[in-house]
mmCIF file of C-alpha atoms and ligand atoms in Angstrom:
data_model
loop_
_atom_site.group_PDB
_atom_site.id
_atom_site.type_symbol
_atom_site.label_atom_id
_atom_site.label_comp_id
_atom_site.label_asym_id
_atom_site.label_seq_id
_atom_site.Cartn_x
_atom_site.Cartn_y
_atom_site.Cartn_z
ATOM 1 C CA MET P 1 7.992 14.602 10.174
ATOM 2 C CA ARG P 2 5.037 15.016 12.453
ATOM 3 C CA ILE P 3 1.460 14.429 11.260
ATOM 4 C CA ASP P 4 -1.442 15.342 13.519
ATOM 5 C CA VAL P 5 -4.890 13.978 12.676
ATOM 6 C CA PHE P 6 -8.065 15.485 14.217
ATOM 7 C CA THR P 7 -10.893 13.019 14.094
ATOM 8 C CA LEU P 8 -13.807 11.576 16.070
ATOM 9 C CA VAL P 9 -12.435 8.028 15.781
ATOM 10 C CA PRO P 10 -8.729 7.972 16.667
ATOM 11 C CA HIS P 11 -8.974 4.219 17.392
ATOM 12 C CA ALA P 12 -9.877 3.661 13.728
ATOM 13 C CA PHE P 13 -6.229 4.456 12.821
ATOM 14 C CA ALA P 14 -4.815 1.616 14.957
ATOM 15 C CA TRP P 15 -4.594 -0.949 12.142
ATOM 16 C CA LEU P 16 -2.872 1.519 9.865
ATOM 17 C CA THR P 17 -0.118 2.130 12.342
ATOM 18 C CA GLU P 18 0.561 -1.597 12.493
ATOM 19 C CA GLN P 19 1.130 -1.834 8.730
ATOM 20 C CA ARG P 20 3.995 -0.876 6.519
ATOM 21 C CA PRO P 21 4.979 1.731 5.522
ATOM 22 C CA ILE P 22 3.670 3.643 8.547
ATOM 23 C CA ALA P 23 4.852 0.954 11.029
ATOM 24 C CA ALA P 24 8.362 1.172 9.534
ATOM 25 C CA VAL P 25 8.749 4.892 10.083
ATOM 26 C CA LEU P 26 6.716 5.441 13.280
ATOM 27 C CA GLY P 27 8.880 6.579 16.142
ATOM 28 C CA SER P 28 11.771 7.511 13.808
ATOM 29 C CA GLU P 29 10.966 9.471 10.666
ATOM 30 C CA LEU P 30 7.261 9.899 11.571
ATOM 31 C CA GLU P 31 5.526 11.068 14.648
ATOM 32 C CA LEU P 32 1.786 10.501 14.391
ATOM 33 C CA ARG P 33 -0.575 12.158 16.861
ATOM 34 C CA LEU P 34 -4.288 11.515 16.915
ATOM 35 C CA PHE P 35 -6.638 14.010 18.522
ATOM 36 C CA ASN P 36 -10.355 13.576 19.250
ATOM 37 C CA TYR P 37 -12.445 16.729 18.757
ATOM 38 C CA ARG P 38 -14.552 15.526 21.696
ATOM 39 C CA ASP P 39 -11.661 15.786 24.129
ATOM 40 C CA THR P 40 -11.477 19.589 23.754
ATOM 41 C CA THR P 41 -14.994 20.517 22.662
ATOM 42 C CA PRO P 42 -16.283 23.599 24.523
ATOM 43 C CA LEU P 43 -19.866 22.118 24.279
ATOM 44 C CA ARG P 44 -21.589 19.926 26.746
ATOM 45 C CA ALA P 45 -21.856 16.183 26.581
ATOM 46 C CA GLY P 46 -19.084 15.913 23.937
ATOM 47 C CA GLN P 47 -21.168 17.655 21.263
ATOM 48 C CA VAL P 48 -19.203 18.488 18.104
ATOM 49 C CA ASP P 49 -21.791 18.889 15.274
ATOM 50 C CA ASP P 50 -24.930 20.942 14.940
ATOM 51 C CA GLU P 51 -27.857 21.469 12.578
ATOM 52 C CA PRO P 52 -27.213 23.512 9.410
ATOM 53 C CA TYR P 53 -28.391 27.129 9.380
ATOM 54 C CA GLY P 54 -31.091 27.489 6.762
ATOM 55 C CA GLY P 55 -32.369 24.019 7.508
ATOM 56 C CA GLY P 56 -31.918 20.775 5.699
ATOM 57 C CA ALA P 57 -30.718 17.297 6.509
ATOM 58 C CA GLY P 58 -27.572 16.286 8.322
ATOM 59 C CA MET P 59 -25.278 17.692 10.924
ATOM 60 C CA VAL P 60 -22.290 20.041 10.409
ATOM 61 C CA LEU P 61 -18.939 20.019 12.333
ATOM 62 C CA ARG P 62 -18.843 23.205 14.375
ATOM 63 C CA VAL P 63 -16.176 25.864 13.831
ATOM 64 C CA ASP P 64 -15.795 26.558 17.578
ATOM 65 C CA VAL P 65 -15.136 22.849 18.215
ATOM 66 C CA VAL P 66 -12.357 22.673 15.641
ATOM 67 C CA ALA P 67 -10.904 26.009 16.776
ATOM 68 C CA ALA P 68 -10.825 24.752 20.375
ATOM 69 C CA ALA P 69 -9.052 21.534 19.262
ATOM 70 C CA LEU P 70 -6.414 23.493 17.274
ATOM 71 C CA ASP P 71 -5.963 26.005 20.170
ATOM 72 C CA ALA P 72 -5.498 23.210 22.670
ATOM 73 C CA VAL P 73 -2.759 21.538 20.621
ATOM 74 C CA TYR P 74 -1.036 24.542 19.013
ATOM 75 C CA GLY P 75 -2.053 27.502 21.165
ATOM 76 C CA GLY P 76 -3.350 29.312 18.031
ATOM 77 C CA ALA P 77 -3.055 29.043 14.284
ATOM 78 C CA PRO P 78 -0.150 26.767 13.396
ATOM 79 C CA SER P 79 2.319 27.965 10.785
ATOM 80 C CA HIS P 80 2.443 24.522 9.034
ATOM 81 C CA PRO P 81 -0.202 23.261 6.585
ATOM 82 C CA VAL P 82 -3.592 22.491 8.085
ATOM 83 C CA VAL P 83 -5.487 20.376 5.553
ATOM 84 C CA ALA P 84 -9.213 19.888 5.635
ATOM 85 C CA LEU P 85 -10.230 16.591 3.974
ATOM 86 C CA SER P 86 -13.134 17.424 1.734
ATOM 87 C CA PRO P 87 -14.595 16.215 -1.569
ATOM 88 C CA GLN P 88 -14.530 19.894 -2.493
ATOM 89 C CA GLY P 89 -10.771 20.254 -2.048
ATOM 90 C CA ARG P 90 -8.038 20.187 -4.644
ATOM 91 C CA PRO P 91 -7.345 16.671 -5.916
ATOM 92 C CA LEU P 92 -4.713 14.589 -4.163
ATOM 93 C CA THR P 93 -1.963 13.755 -6.694
ATOM 94 C CA GLN P 94 1.575 12.435 -6.290
ATOM 95 C CA ALA P 95 2.818 16.031 -6.599
ATOM 96 C CA VAL P 96 0.674 17.015 -3.615
ATOM 97 C CA VAL P 97 1.975 13.981 -1.729
ATOM 98 C CA GLU P 98 5.570 15.064 -2.432
ATOM 99 C CA GLU P 99 4.672 18.598 -1.277
ATOM 100 C CA PHE P 100 3.329 17.317 1.974
ATOM 101 C CA ALA P 101 6.147 14.859 2.537
ATOM 102 C CA ALA P 102 8.613 17.747 2.361
ATOM 103 C CA GLU P 103 6.896 19.507 5.281
ATOM 104 C CA PRO P 104 8.194 18.986 8.818
ATOM 105 C CA GLU P 105 4.649 19.146 10.151
ATOM 106 C CA LEU P 106 1.210 18.470 8.693
ATOM 107 C CA THR P 107 -2.263 18.607 10.199
ATOM 108 C CA LEU P 108 -5.221 16.713 8.798
ATOM 109 C CA LEU P 109 -8.807 17.595 9.707
ATOM 110 C CA SER P 110 -11.484 14.973 9.263
ATOM 111 C CA ALA P 111 -15.232 15.673 9.287
ATOM 112 C CA ARG P 112 -18.370 13.493 8.946
ATOM 113 C CA PHE P 113 -22.100 13.804 8.139
ATOM 114 C CA GLU P 114 -22.630 17.035 6.112
ATOM 115 C CA GLY P 115 -18.991 17.995 6.619
ATOM 116 C CA PHE P 116 -17.298 21.160 7.915
ATOM 117 C CA ASP P 117 -18.829 24.525 8.806
ATOM 118 C CA ALA P 118 -17.432 26.493 5.848
ATOM 119 C CA ARG P 119 -15.491 28.768 8.214
ATOM 120 C CA ILE P 120 -13.275 25.818 9.227
ATOM 121 C CA VAL P 121 -12.070 25.462 5.645
ATOM 122 C CA GLU P 122 -11.924 29.199 4.960
ATOM 123 C CA GLN P 123 -10.374 30.382 8.245
ATOM 124 C CA LEU P 124 -8.798 27.539 10.196
ATOM 125 C CA ALA P 125 -7.437 25.347 7.460
ATOM 126 C CA SER P 126 -4.778 26.428 4.948
ATOM 127 C CA ASP P 127 -5.683 23.789 2.344
ATOM 128 C CA ALA P 128 -8.453 21.374 1.408
ATOM 129 C CA ILE P 129 -7.824 18.071 -0.281
ATOM 130 C CA SER P 130 -10.099 15.607 -1.991
ATOM 131 C CA ILE P 131 -8.982 12.014 -2.521
ATOM 132 C CA GLY P 132 -11.300 11.707 -5.533
ATOM 133 C CA PRO P 133 -14.573 12.779 -7.104
ATOM 134 C CA TYR P 134 -16.871 10.673 -4.952
ATOM 135 C CA VAL P 135 -18.308 11.105 -1.461
ATOM 136 C CA LEU P 136 -17.245 8.987 1.467
ATOM 137 C CA SER P 137 -18.973 8.967 4.797
ATOM 138 C CA ASN P 138 -16.219 10.705 6.685
ATOM 139 C CA GLY P 139 -12.683 12.069 6.376
ATOM 140 C CA ASP P 140 -10.967 9.219 8.168
ATOM 141 C CA LEU P 141 -10.301 7.011 5.160
ATOM 142 C CA PRO P 142 -9.086 10.127 3.225
ATOM 143 C CA ALA P 143 -6.764 10.975 6.142
ATOM 144 C CA MET P 144 -5.409 7.411 6.075
ATOM 145 C CA VAL P 145 -4.891 7.677 2.332
ATOM 146 C CA VAL P 146 -2.861 10.864 2.770
ATOM 147 C CA LEU P 147 -0.960 9.308 5.671
ATOM 148 C CA ASP P 148 -0.024 6.178 3.773
ATOM 149 C CA ALA P 149 1.023 8.098 0.641
ATOM 150 C CA VAL P 150 3.118 10.528 2.586
ATOM 151 C CA ALA P 151 4.686 7.900 4.838
ATOM 152 C CA ARG P 152 5.922 5.943 1.773
ATOM 153 C CA ARG P 153 7.997 9.028 0.826
ATOM 154 C CA LEU P 154 9.839 9.181 4.141
ATOM 155 C CA PRO P 155 13.320 7.674 4.486
ATOM 156 C CA GLY P 156 13.255 4.045 5.579
ATOM 157 C CA ALA P 157 9.579 3.486 4.754
ATOM 158 C CA LEU P 158 10.305 1.185 1.786
ATOM 159 C CA ALA P 159 12.915 -1.284 0.821
ATOM 160 C CA GLU P 160 15.906 0.471 -0.840
ATOM 161 C CA GLY P 161 15.083 1.345 -4.461
ATOM 162 C CA SER P 162 11.408 0.412 -4.437
ATOM 163 C CA GLY P 163 10.118 3.944 -3.948
ATOM 164 C CA GLU P 164 11.861 5.721 -6.819
ATOM 165 C CA LEU P 165 10.608 3.978 -9.942
ATOM 166 C CA GLU P 166 6.913 4.079 -9.250
ATOM 167 C CA SER P 167 3.889 5.261 -11.139
ATOM 168 C CA PHE P 168 3.696 9.092 -11.180
ATOM 169 C CA SER P 169 7.328 9.457 -10.108
ATOM 170 C CA GLU P 170 9.646 11.994 -11.598
ATOM 171 C CA GLU P 171 11.959 9.146 -12.632
ATOM 172 C CA LEU P 172 9.186 7.750 -14.849
ATOM 173 C CA GLY P 173 8.287 11.234 -16.154
ATOM 174 C CA GLY P 174 5.058 11.125 -14.186
ATOM 175 C CA GLY P 175 3.880 8.063 -16.199
ATOM 176 C CA LEU P 176 2.620 4.697 -15.118
ATOM 177 C CA GLU P 177 5.138 2.065 -14.201
ATOM 178 C CA TYR P 178 6.069 -0.759 -16.594
ATOM 179 C CA PRO P 179 4.388 -4.183 -16.014
ATOM 180 C CA HIS P 180 5.866 -6.668 -13.513
ATOM 181 C CA TYR P 181 5.894 -10.450 -13.756
ATOM 182 C CA THR P 182 7.013 -13.238 -11.385
ATOM 183 C CA ARG P 183 7.077 -17.034 -11.472
ATOM 184 C CA PRO P 184 5.797 -19.146 -13.158
ATOM 185 C CA ALA P 185 7.333 -18.058 -16.476
ATOM 186 C CA GLU P 186 4.269 -19.483 -18.264
ATOM 187 C CA PHE P 187 0.788 -20.034 -16.861
ATOM 188 C CA ARG P 188 -2.235 -21.253 -18.837
ATOM 189 C CA GLY P 189 -0.355 -20.405 -21.986
ATOM 190 C CA TRP P 190 0.274 -16.812 -20.825
ATOM 191 C CA PRO P 191 4.063 -16.312 -21.102
ATOM 192 C CA VAL P 192 6.289 -13.758 -19.436
ATOM 193 C CA PRO P 193 7.981 -11.575 -22.125
ATOM 194 C CA ASP P 194 11.209 -13.339 -23.180
ATOM 195 C CA VAL P 195 13.379 -10.280 -22.573
ATOM 196 C CA LEU P 196 12.645 -10.406 -18.863
ATOM 197 C CA LEU P 197 14.018 -13.967 -18.673
ATOM 198 C CA SER P 198 17.063 -13.116 -20.774
ATOM 199 C CA GLY P 199 19.332 -11.910 -18.017
ATOM 200 C CA ASP P 200 20.400 -8.996 -20.293
ATOM 201 C CA HIS P 201 20.103 -6.019 -18.012
ATOM 202 C CA ALA P 202 20.474 -3.418 -20.720
ATOM 203 C CA LYS P 203 17.686 -5.002 -22.803
ATOM 204 C CA ILE P 204 15.491 -5.388 -19.743
ATOM 205 C CA GLU P 205 16.033 -1.738 -18.816
ATOM 206 C CA ALA P 206 15.182 -0.692 -22.394
ATOM 207 C CA TRP P 207 12.038 -2.865 -22.419
ATOM 208 C CA ARG P 208 10.920 -1.361 -19.107
ATOM 209 C CA ARG P 209 11.487 2.195 -20.373
ATOM 210 C CA GLU P 210 9.467 1.347 -23.520
ATOM 211 C CA HIS P 211 6.606 0.089 -21.432
ATOM 212 C CA VAL P 212 6.237 3.165 -19.178
ATOM 213 C CA ARG P 213 2.790 4.535 -20.109
HETATM 214 C C1 SAM F 301 -20.468 12.810 3.606
HETATM 215 S S1 SAM F 301 -19.031 13.824 3.437
HETATM 216 C C2 SAM F 301 -19.697 15.435 3.235
HETATM 217 C C3 SAM F 301 -19.999 15.741 1.815
HETATM 218 C C4 SAM F 301 -20.471 17.172 1.620
HETATM 219 N N1 SAM F 301 -21.751 17.377 2.197
HETATM 220 C C5 SAM F 301 -20.523 17.450 0.105
HETATM 221 O O1 SAM F 301 -21.549 17.202 -0.515
HETATM 222 O O2 SAM F 301 -19.508 17.918 -0.428
HETATM 223 C C6 SAM F 301 -18.423 13.867 5.078
HETATM 224 C C7 SAM F 301 -16.936 14.122 5.188
HETATM 225 O O3 SAM F 301 -16.219 13.059 4.634
HETATM 226 C C8 SAM F 301 -14.960 13.504 4.090
HETATM 227 N N2 SAM F 301 -14.919 13.116 2.701
HETATM 228 C C9 SAM F 301 -15.882 12.549 1.960
HETATM 229 N N3 SAM F 301 -15.512 12.332 0.742
HETATM 230 C C10 SAM F 301 -14.256 12.836 0.588
HETATM 231 C C11 SAM F 301 -13.299 12.878 -0.484
HETATM 232 N N4 SAM F 301 -13.612 12.448 -1.675
HETATM 233 N N5 SAM F 301 -12.080 13.422 -0.222
HETATM 234 C C12 SAM F 301 -11.760 13.901 1.006
HETATM 235 N N6 SAM F 301 -12.626 13.852 2.056
HETATM 236 C C13 SAM F 301 -13.869 13.331 1.877
HETATM 237 C C14 SAM F 301 -14.910 15.000 4.368
HETATM 238 O O4 SAM F 301 -14.226 15.226 5.606
HETATM 239 C C15 SAM F 301 -16.366 15.310 4.486
HETATM 240 O O5 SAM F 301 -16.578 16.533 5.204
#
């Protein structure tokens, strides 16, 4: 899979690429490309935002800047999903993550300040995604959230078996995973449920199924 991120801070993604799961799939299952709007802006002095028509505070990411960036990379409108990260987008859920992970290519557009010129979302993007009902300062953390969630779904990202039985997975009927415990078996009078120490795999499996919420 190839994921392209358009941002003003490509260097901010460096730490993410050094961490699992992205580090585990980079160069094999995942090709990640980071593009800076400033590198292709048609405006002088690296300008990318402008004042909002109608007045008001803040700066808006220009449509011609994003169009130039997409043209430079794809030579026109790409046929794969182009996702604007916006608090006004549809909510990111595990189902959306699975949808994206099944795509061979995905483009993520980040904005900052007041956000995108509306024509970017309406005309240049094919989708808009919110990572939650709150406002962050820019789309880079949301892009990293999408990247991490999608990368976990790629073959080889996780240790065998650890990606299937997770919260929101089909295997758990979309529910929340059962609780996990590790050593010590008792701490400050807080015991681990006996069944998990029993060695009886059928009982453990039944207990876990019962505790999916
Ligand atoms: C300060 S926000 C703009 C908020 C916008 N003026 C509004 O009120 O809806 C700047 C940028 O951060 C990103 N962003 C902020 N919160 C987000 C969220 N919950 N999900 C996805 N992207 C978000 C988007 O790229 C957005 O354009």
